[in-house]
Amino acid sequence: MKRVSAIAAAAAVVAVSSWAIVSLVYRPYRCIGETTALMNATALMNESRPGQRVMRARENVIQARGIIERCPLNVQPYALLAWNQYVLGQYADAIETLDRSLEVEQRPELYVARADARLALGRFEEAIADYAIAARFDPSMLTGRDDALINRVNERLQTDRAK
Amino acid sequence: MAGVVVLSLLAVPLAITPRDFDTFGAIKEVAFRLEAIVALLLLTLAALLGGTDRFRAMLRDRGTVMLLAAAVIATIVTALFSTHRVWTLQAVITVIASLLLFLLAWYVSPVLGGGVFVTLAAVGALESVLVAMQATGTWQPFVLRDTGIVSHTGTLGNPNLVGTYLAIVAITLAAATAPSVGWRRWVCGIGGLIALGGAVASGTRTAVLAVGVTVVAMAIRRSAKHAAVAAVVLAVLFTAGVVARIPAALRLVDAVNEIRAGDWEAATSRRMGTFFTTFEMFRERPLVGLGPGTYKYHYMKYRARLPQRYLSVRMRHARTNAAEAHNEHLQYLAETGLVGYAVFAAALVYLAWGRVTGTGNPARIAAAVAMPLAVVVAVLTLAQFPLQSAASRHLIITLAGLLAGWKR
């Protein structure tokens, strides 16, 4: 009886360890390599000619979706997916991706990316709200934007402060 | 089992994935978890095949057992009240892995004498030589996206991590020198000096300061005369460092000047905002905190709405989201509240002043190393994050496990 319970305990620990090796060691390890590959593929897409750019962005979107499914806590694939969707003109999808990324991690650059996508869809007030969140954290996030937009964001920040 | 502990002291800090975007950090976390799983398997096999005598002996150390139980309870309580369950789950996995690694080191400590410091000296020397070569521009094996100070990566990722790790290695080896015997004493002494050189080469002023404070604390423990001698030697070394224009020494001088000018932001390497933000997190949930592992998720929100009263300090804007507070004391308060922080503080106090009941050489080593290790960790955690980084966390946990076994 003692031997049976010992064997059962050993089997249970081996099963738990096998599960842990796959989900806590192998998957995170794979995520590092897959995210690197996606970063390289996105960089390649950025440098491509217009025709190739669209084709590569489509491939990247498929690749990124797979990575996000396997590595849901890694924020980079979300940002890369959103950028590829933006390049393809899939602004609504990019916003949805960035909404999900902000549930994982709050980063100013994610708010700026979502603001850009909202702006592209003509959702001006929502875009300003996102720019303002990023600018409240770091004003240099708006560097390179046109003056009218920066003025509008500053107005929004002042209104928020007054509240 | 002892081989796994020794091997991991080499493998965790040296694990890198040079072709990936995260060359240093993620793979060490993976190695940390892998060793924990191996520890689970080995401890189970040991209980099933080797009998329970060793476990019974471990259970007799009531202080350590109570501390571990407190850590488990604090983790459960703070996790239950967490504001972000997904990130907290990751932190809980790290706590479980840390517990398993501590138990493995504790279990094997009777068969693993002071010889383990030879491995530590080897890792410290490798890391020191690499960071010194990077700092002097002699050799840079990694292709890095950024330049400048970030190039002093060692195999750990950035100068702060290298300096923190090597400060712990230097103090541990220095403290183990006197009770070690024969050639091992030389290895500890020389290894400690090399690691200190590496910490200085990293340019991390907190590391240099932590070593200085710990050396004085070690001297005070012996006598007032030793303390005076240590203070004079440190002052001479510091002056020599300034004259020789060693970056770590110059940065300490800069910090003093910046504090005198009231520029705390510069003196703390732009971390005042991070400290205030972390304190605000603690103020909001002082008892149980925001939840283990949730700091990175909440940081931006709290930083953006930092109250106006803090802006009187010459504080610059954050440029990026922060995953660490650069002050473990504050970060524990923010993430786990007073409940979690009490356990962290108790662990440091117990490590420093826990009673050594053994009489052999391992007990002498434990008596010599425990207090300096606790002091260096306590000082480092004021401005760095040794428990957030897998390599230094692994080192601290392994050493604490070994010391728990050696002291009886």
XYZ file of C-alpha atoms in Angstrom:
571
model
C 0.000 0.000 0.000
C 2.838 2.336 0.928
C 4.613 1.520 -2.335
C 1.453 2.210 -4.376
C 0.969 5.620 -2.790
C 4.653 6.418 -3.346
C 4.359 5.498 -7.027
C 1.164 7.574 -7.312
C 2.855 10.577 -5.693
C 5.865 10.229 -8.011
C 3.587 9.954 -11.054
C 1.660 13.066 -9.988
C 4.857 15.077 -9.555
C 6.179 13.895 -12.938
C 2.885 14.929 -14.563
C 2.937 18.359 -12.897
C 6.590 18.830 -13.856
C 5.927 17.864 -17.492
C 3.071 20.364 -17.673
C 5.235 23.010 -16.005
C 8.141 22.427 -18.395
C 5.872 22.891 -21.419
C 3.878 25.884 -20.196
C 6.315 27.680 -17.899
C 9.626 26.960 -19.621
C 9.275 25.851 -23.244
C 6.499 28.267 -24.287
C 8.112 31.393 -22.808
C 11.402 30.328 -24.378
C 9.723 29.948 -27.775
C 8.030 33.332 -27.343
C 11.418 35.070 -27.203
C 12.474 33.625 -30.565
C 9.094 34.085 -32.245
C 8.836 37.728 -31.129
C 12.341 38.398 -32.440
C 11.361 36.859 -35.801
C 8.233 39.056 -35.916
C 10.261 42.167 -35.095
C 12.691 41.352 -37.915
C 9.823 40.623 -40.338
C 8.139 43.930 -39.434
C 11.410 45.818 -39.929
C 11.711 44.149 -43.347
C 8.118 45.164 -44.149
C 8.870 48.779 -43.189
C 11.763 48.870 -45.656
C 9.864 47.176 -48.506
C 8.470 48.731 -51.671
C 4.692 49.464 -51.551
C 3.563 46.232 -53.287
C 5.736 43.974 -51.196
C 4.911 45.985 -48.085
C 1.238 44.982 -48.200
C 2.085 41.338 -48.844
C 4.581 41.236 -45.994
C 2.234 43.071 -43.613
C -0.453 40.439 -44.333
C 1.999 37.638 -43.524
C 3.050 39.450 -40.365
C -0.548 39.826 -39.210
C -1.060 36.045 -39.439
C 2.251 35.382 -37.668
C 1.528 37.945 -34.924
C -1.946 36.538 -34.200
C -0.396 33.097 -33.631
C 2.255 34.508 -31.310
C -0.300 36.455 -29.274
C -2.305 33.293 -28.785
C 0.774 31.495 -27.463
C 2.303 34.434 -25.553
C -0.627 36.538 -24.321
C 1.442 38.392 -21.694
C 4.116 39.578 -24.107
C 3.166 43.093 -25.200
C 5.503 43.415 -28.212
C 3.524 41.125 -30.557
C 0.372 43.214 -29.902
C 2.205 46.417 -30.823
C 3.690 44.784 -33.937
C 0.327 43.334 -34.984
C -1.318 46.731 -34.564
C 1.368 48.423 -36.678
C 1.008 45.852 -39.468
C -2.792 46.276 -39.352
C -2.312 50.052 -39.522
C -0.097 49.678 -42.586
C -2.832 47.558 -44.216
C -5.401 50.258 -43.421
C -7.203 47.959 -40.956
C -7.583 50.762 -38.409
C -10.521 49.287 -36.501
C -8.612 46.005 -36.077
C -5.525 47.919 -34.936
C -7.611 49.720 -32.297
C -9.004 46.410 -31.076
C -5.482 44.938 -30.872
C -4.255 47.969 -28.926
C -7.247 47.773 -26.562
C -6.136 44.227 -25.764
C -2.497 45.257 -25.402
C -3.472 47.938 -22.871
C -5.112 45.273 -20.754
C -1.712 43.560 -20.621
C 0.499 46.589 -20.087
C 0.029 50.347 -19.945
C 2.596 52.058 -22.160
C 2.506 55.579 -23.605
C 3.538 54.383 -27.066
C 0.498 52.073 -27.171
C -1.804 55.038 -26.476
C -0.081 57.028 -29.234
C -0.504 54.124 -31.675
C -4.195 53.839 -30.770
C -4.582 57.606 -31.158
C -3.031 57.385 -34.645
C -5.476 54.639 -35.636
C -8.431 56.586 -34.198
C -7.301 59.687 -36.052
C -7.141 57.702 -39.291
C -10.786 56.697 -38.717
C -11.766 60.338 -38.090
C -12.486 59.716 -34.405
C -10.784 62.979 -33.490
C -11.918 63.477 -29.878
C -11.022 59.896 -28.898
C -7.642 60.321 -30.575
C -6.991 63.544 -28.654
C -7.926 61.764 -25.413
C -5.330 59.050 -26.108
C -2.630 61.541 -27.115
C -3.343 63.425 -23.896
C -2.891 60.288 -21.777
C 0.489 59.643 -23.425
C 1.526 63.318 -23.198
C 0.589 63.535 -19.520
C 3.113 60.744 -18.952
C 5.733 62.088 -21.367
C 5.213 65.232 -23.508
C 7.960 64.147 -25.904
C 5.574 61.427 -27.116
C 4.047 64.081 -29.414
C 7.344 65.131 -30.960
C 7.017 65.449 -34.726
C 3.208 65.878 -34.720
C 1.721 68.982 -36.304
C 1.274 72.086 -34.186
C -2.523 72.175 -34.438
C -2.724 68.670 -32.970
C -0.265 69.469 -30.176
C -2.233 72.631 -29.301
C -5.448 70.628 -29.151
C -3.831 68.028 -26.883
C -2.463 70.763 -24.611
C -5.938 72.287 -24.355
C -7.268 68.887 -23.389
C -4.557 68.490 -20.737
C -5.399 71.896 -19.278
C -9.096 71.029 -19.155
C -8.284 67.721 -17.425
C -6.097 69.524 -14.871
C -8.831 72.069 -14.185
C -11.223 69.219 -13.398
C 21.113 17.159 -6.228
C 24.090 19.173 -5.027
C 25.365 19.198 -8.617
C 22.152 20.894 -9.764
C 22.636 23.700 -7.219
C 26.288 24.211 -8.214
C 25.502 24.038 -11.953
C 22.642 26.512 -11.606
C 24.974 29.046 -9.963
C 26.824 29.007 -13.278
C 23.927 28.499 -15.681
C 21.397 31.113 -14.534
C 23.647 34.211 -14.669
C 25.446 33.078 -17.817
C 22.322 32.049 -19.819
C 21.877 34.319 -22.852
C 20.134 34.201 -26.229
C 22.380 36.471 -28.342
C 20.242 36.441 -31.485
C 16.996 37.455 -29.778
C 15.621 40.904 -28.977
C 15.730 40.080 -25.266
C 19.253 38.714 -25.066
C 19.628 38.584 -21.303
C 16.475 38.777 -19.195
C 13.846 36.353 -20.435
C 16.164 33.350 -20.799
C 17.362 33.741 -17.204
C 13.767 33.728 -15.988
C 13.236 30.542 -18.019
C 16.391 28.965 -16.522
C 15.210 29.976 -13.034
C 11.876 28.220 -13.574
C 13.538 25.170 -15.118
C 15.750 24.691 -12.075
C 12.695 25.050 -9.822
C 10.927 22.241 -11.711
C 14.046 20.065 -11.451
C 14.110 20.911 -7.726
C 10.500 19.762 -7.361
C 11.316 16.444 -9.039
C 14.490 15.878 -7.033
C 12.932 16.763 -3.683
C 10.018 14.423 -4.379
C 12.359 11.606 -5.370
C 14.467 12.278 -2.294
C 11.400 12.061 -0.061
C 10.223 8.842 -1.728
C 13.554 7.046 -2.075
C 15.877 8.647 0.456
C 13.557 8.781 3.425
C 12.302 11.732 5.400
C 15.123 12.157 7.941
C 16.581 15.214 6.239
C 13.147 16.831 5.905
C 12.470 16.187 9.590
C 15.779 17.840 10.457
C 14.818 20.845 8.326
C 11.423 21.090 10.039
C 13.185 21.381 13.409
C 14.490 24.805 12.308
C 11.320 26.536 13.505
C 12.467 30.049 12.624
C 13.086 29.287 8.960
C 9.935 27.178 8.654
C 7.815 29.942 10.180
C 9.354 32.502 7.848
C 8.601 30.329 4.814
C 5.043 29.781 6.037
C 4.631 33.539 6.516
C 5.869 34.126 2.961
C 3.333 31.629 1.597
C 0.473 33.127 3.613
C 1.416 36.694 2.628
C 1.542 35.651 -1.036
C -1.882 34.003 -0.844
C -3.474 36.957 0.977
C -2.034 39.630 -1.313
C -2.807 37.557 -4.413
C -6.450 37.205 -3.326
C -6.770 41.000 -3.127
C -4.812 41.618 -6.321
C -5.974 44.238 -8.811
C -4.659 42.261 -11.818
C -4.957 38.490 -11.449
C -3.043 37.579 -14.623
C 0.163 39.370 -13.623
C -0.216 38.202 -10.047
C -0.337 34.611 -11.259
C 3.071 35.138 -12.866
C 4.415 36.545 -9.594
C 2.960 33.606 -7.665
C 4.781 31.228 -10.047
C 8.013 33.102 -9.259
C 7.342 32.815 -5.517
C 6.696 29.057 -5.805
C 9.853 28.629 -7.917
C 11.858 30.645 -5.368
C 10.508 28.502 -2.542
C 11.515 25.292 -4.361
C 15.024 26.619 -5.046
C 15.408 27.645 -1.408
C 14.274 24.180 -0.261
C 16.676 22.441 -2.666
C 19.661 24.530 -1.492
C 18.633 23.994 2.133
C 18.244 20.234 1.575
C 21.660 19.753 -0.040
C 23.531 22.167 2.246
C 25.048 19.418 4.482
C 26.816 17.824 1.490
C 27.665 21.119 -0.138
C 30.332 22.790 1.963
C 32.172 26.017 1.380
C 33.415 24.587 -1.926
C 30.366 26.172 -3.529
C 32.196 29.507 -3.226
C 34.708 28.281 -5.809
C 31.857 28.228 -8.345
C 30.737 31.636 -7.189
C 34.284 32.983 -7.563
C 34.421 31.570 -11.109
C 31.115 33.230 -12.131
C 32.141 36.474 -10.458
C 35.502 36.449 -12.269
C 33.891 35.746 -15.661
C 31.351 38.513 -15.178
C 33.971 40.955 -13.882
C 36.403 40.333 -16.738
C 33.629 40.709 -19.318
C 32.245 43.937 -17.852
C 35.758 45.376 -17.464
C 36.476 44.611 -21.139
C 33.167 46.185 -22.165
C 33.810 49.240 -19.987
C 37.270 49.794 -21.469
C 36.089 49.077 -25.006
C 38.437 46.081 -25.301
C 35.773 43.551 -26.257
C 32.026 43.657 -26.826
C 30.640 40.240 -27.761
C 27.040 41.424 -28.084
C 25.364 43.430 -30.808
C 23.433 46.041 -28.821
C 20.778 48.423 -30.071
C 21.852 51.176 -27.691
C 25.302 52.539 -27.033
C 26.983 54.359 -24.175
C 26.514 53.201 -20.612
C 24.141 50.413 -21.653
C 27.101 48.670 -23.311
C 28.380 47.493 -19.882
C 26.051 44.513 -19.935
C 28.183 41.595 -18.776
C 25.937 38.580 -19.335
C 23.221 40.145 -17.188
C 21.826 42.932 -19.364
C 22.781 46.319 -17.956
C 25.336 47.956 -15.624
C 22.911 48.071 -12.676
C 22.260 44.339 -12.850
C 25.972 43.545 -13.209
C 26.961 45.854 -10.343
C 24.230 44.487 -8.077
C 25.135 40.861 -8.807
C 28.863 41.411 -8.347
C 28.395 43.380 -5.116
C 26.607 40.355 -3.626
C 29.302 37.986 -4.921
C 32.113 40.227 -3.613
C 30.654 40.524 -0.113
C 29.791 36.820 0.127
C 33.295 35.761 -0.899
C 34.954 38.379 1.313
C 32.924 37.242 4.327
C 33.662 33.570 3.573
C 37.434 34.158 3.328
C 38.293 34.009 7.042
C 36.366 30.814 7.940
C 37.410 28.992 4.743
C 40.417 26.694 4.958
C 43.436 25.959 2.740
C 43.372 26.953 -0.923
C 39.685 27.805 -0.713
C 40.524 30.761 1.482
C 42.691 32.133 -1.329
C 39.959 31.512 -3.906
C 37.435 33.385 -1.757
C 39.794 36.280 -1.059
C 40.995 36.749 -4.631
C 37.529 36.030 -6.059
C 36.030 38.661 -3.761
C 38.536 41.270 -4.915
C 37.948 40.456 -8.595
C 34.173 40.698 -8.099
C 34.633 44.041 -6.342
C 36.693 45.202 -9.322
C 33.860 44.119 -11.621
C 31.280 46.001 -9.533
C 33.436 49.134 -9.752
C 33.948 48.621 -13.512
C 30.163 48.431 -13.992
C 29.990 52.046 -12.762
C 26.998 51.278 -10.502
C 27.317 53.615 -7.537
C 24.716 51.780 -5.437
C 26.819 48.632 -5.725
C 29.967 50.437 -4.605
C 28.076 52.127 -1.777
C 26.513 48.821 -0.672
C 29.927 47.150 -0.542
C 31.318 50.074 1.495
C 28.441 50.053 3.991
C 28.653 46.270 4.389
C 32.413 46.324 4.945
C 31.935 48.900 7.720
C 29.109 46.791 9.222
C 31.374 43.720 9.164
C 34.134 45.690 10.863
C 31.780 47.124 13.503
C 30.748 43.572 14.374
C 34.374 42.751 15.202
C 35.361 45.888 17.125
C 35.346 49.679 17.087
C 39.036 49.579 16.145
C 38.309 47.398 13.099
C 35.502 49.764 12.121
C 37.823 52.762 12.277
C 40.469 50.975 10.204
C 37.834 49.907 7.634
C 36.511 53.464 7.378
C 40.030 54.842 6.810
C 40.855 52.176 4.190
C 37.577 52.861 2.356
C 38.207 56.612 2.447
C 41.715 56.097 1.011
C 40.390 53.759 -1.710
C 37.610 56.209 -2.556
C 40.057 59.115 -2.805
C 42.325 57.006 -5.006
C 39.308 56.190 -7.169
C 38.472 59.877 -7.567
C 42.105 60.776 -8.367
C 42.265 57.928 -10.908
C 38.948 59.200 -12.349
C 37.183 55.836 -11.950
C 33.562 56.396 -13.109
C 31.910 54.738 -10.085
C 33.858 56.976 -7.663
C 33.204 60.100 -9.732
C 29.497 59.314 -9.892
C 29.390 59.076 -6.095
C 31.033 62.524 -5.857
C 28.503 63.844 -8.387
C 25.659 62.427 -6.286
C 26.916 64.203 -3.161
C 27.185 67.512 -5.074
C 23.717 67.055 -6.565
C 22.199 66.399 -3.139
C 23.940 69.495 -1.769
C 22.442 71.486 -4.650
C 19.012 70.048 -3.840
C 18.784 68.197 -7.147
C 17.553 64.854 -5.827
C 16.293 63.925 -9.267
C 19.838 63.937 -10.685
C 21.281 62.319 -7.540
C 18.876 59.394 -7.888
C 19.418 58.972 -11.656
C 15.976 60.459 -12.452
C 14.162 58.109 -10.105
C 12.370 60.550 -7.794
C 9.254 60.330 -9.944
C 9.371 56.553 -9.795
C 9.808 56.598 -6.007
C 6.897 59.024 -5.517
C 4.711 57.032 -7.904
C 5.464 53.831 -6.014
C 4.725 55.525 -2.708
C 1.370 56.716 -4.081
C 0.546 53.111 -5.023
C 1.289 52.063 -1.438
C -0.773 54.933 -0.013
C -3.799 53.811 -1.961
C -3.745 50.217 -0.649
C -1.421 50.204 2.373
C -2.398 46.850 3.843
C -2.304 44.365 0.961
C -0.958 46.480 -1.902
C -2.030 46.391 -5.528
C -1.073 42.723 -5.877
C 2.195 40.852 -6.478
C 3.576 41.411 -9.970
C 1.191 44.269 -10.837
C 3.674 47.147 -10.600
C 4.442 47.367 -14.316
C 0.746 47.359 -15.211
C -0.185 50.210 -12.856
C 2.909 52.380 -13.094
C 1.901 54.581 -16.021
C -1.540 55.370 -14.617
C -0.189 56.389 -11.203
C 2.734 58.297 -12.684
C 0.485 60.323 -14.993
C -1.739 61.431 -12.131
C 1.035 62.094 -9.611
C -0.187 64.860 -7.260
C 1.035 68.406 -7.890
C 2.804 68.588 -4.517
C 5.551 66.293 -5.816
C 6.309 68.612 -8.708
C 8.069 71.016 -6.329
C 10.936 68.527 -6.441
C 12.857 69.129 -9.677
C 11.332 66.097 -11.301
C 11.646 65.227 -14.950
C 9.073 63.442 -17.013
C 9.172 59.667 -17.330
C 10.345 58.541 -20.736
C 9.235 54.981 -20.541
C 7.015 52.710 -18.505
C 8.818 51.263 -15.461
C 8.756 47.610 -14.542
C 10.780 48.150 -11.375
C 10.691 50.886 -8.740
C 14.498 50.765 -8.317
C 13.710 50.392 -4.629
C 12.552 46.934 -3.564
C 11.349 48.219 -0.191
C 8.932 50.612 -1.871
C 7.988 48.088 -4.541
C 7.097 45.459 -1.929
C 5.001 48.055 -0.109
C 3.245 49.015 -3.357
C 2.617 45.461 -4.568
C 2.049 43.579 -1.322
C 1.394 46.313 1.244
C 2.464 46.062 4.858
C 1.597 42.343 4.868
C 4.190 41.435 2.224
C 6.753 43.990 3.337
C 6.690 42.644 6.887
C 7.782 39.238 5.586
C 10.525 40.780 3.414
C 11.867 42.811 6.371
C 11.599 39.793 8.696
C 13.571 37.669 6.216
C 16.404 40.227 6.121
C 16.446 40.544 9.915
C 16.339 36.759 10.412
C 19.140 36.284 7.886
C 21.278 38.881 9.658
C 20.645 37.883 13.267
C 19.399 34.284 13.082
C 21.081 32.105 15.733
C 23.896 29.801 14.537
C 23.817 26.613 16.598
C 26.264 24.411 14.656
C 29.938 24.087 15.575
C 31.629 22.822 12.378
C 33.211 24.764 9.545
C 29.914 25.244 7.622
C 28.414 26.843 10.750
C 31.415 29.174 10.992
C 30.921 30.136 7.341
C 27.194 30.707 7.967
C 27.974 32.896 10.972
C 30.444 34.922 8.921
C 28.396 35.302 5.728
C 24.785 35.739 6.939
C 24.937 39.275 8.345
C 27.024 40.768 5.486
C 24.718 39.137 2.933
C 21.643 40.612 4.648
C 23.243 44.080 4.872
C 24.401 44.166 1.248
C 20.949 43.055 0.047
C 19.223 45.600 2.319
C 21.363 48.450 0.937
C 21.172 47.317 -2.693
C 17.395 47.090 -2.494
C 17.226 50.800 -1.595
C 18.149 51.818 -5.138
C 18.262 48.636 -7.228
C 16.064 45.605 -7.863
C 18.030 42.407 -7.125
C 14.867 40.423 -6.425
C 13.193 41.398 -9.709
C 16.097 40.075 -11.783
C 16.360 36.280 -12.101
C 20.161 36.056 -11.765
C 20.564 38.018 -8.525
C 17.304 36.619 -7.097
C 18.627 33.107 -7.784
C 21.944 33.922 -6.113
C 20.319 35.388 -2.984
C 17.858 32.499 -2.620
C 20.522 29.829 -3.126
C 22.868 31.449 -0.613
C 20.030 31.903 1.904
C 19.081 28.219 1.515
C 22.662 27.072 2.023
C 23.115 29.323 5.063
C 19.871 28.005 6.589
C 21.326 24.507 6.423
C 24.850 25.385 7.531
C 23.897 27.288 10.638
C 22.686 24.155 12.437
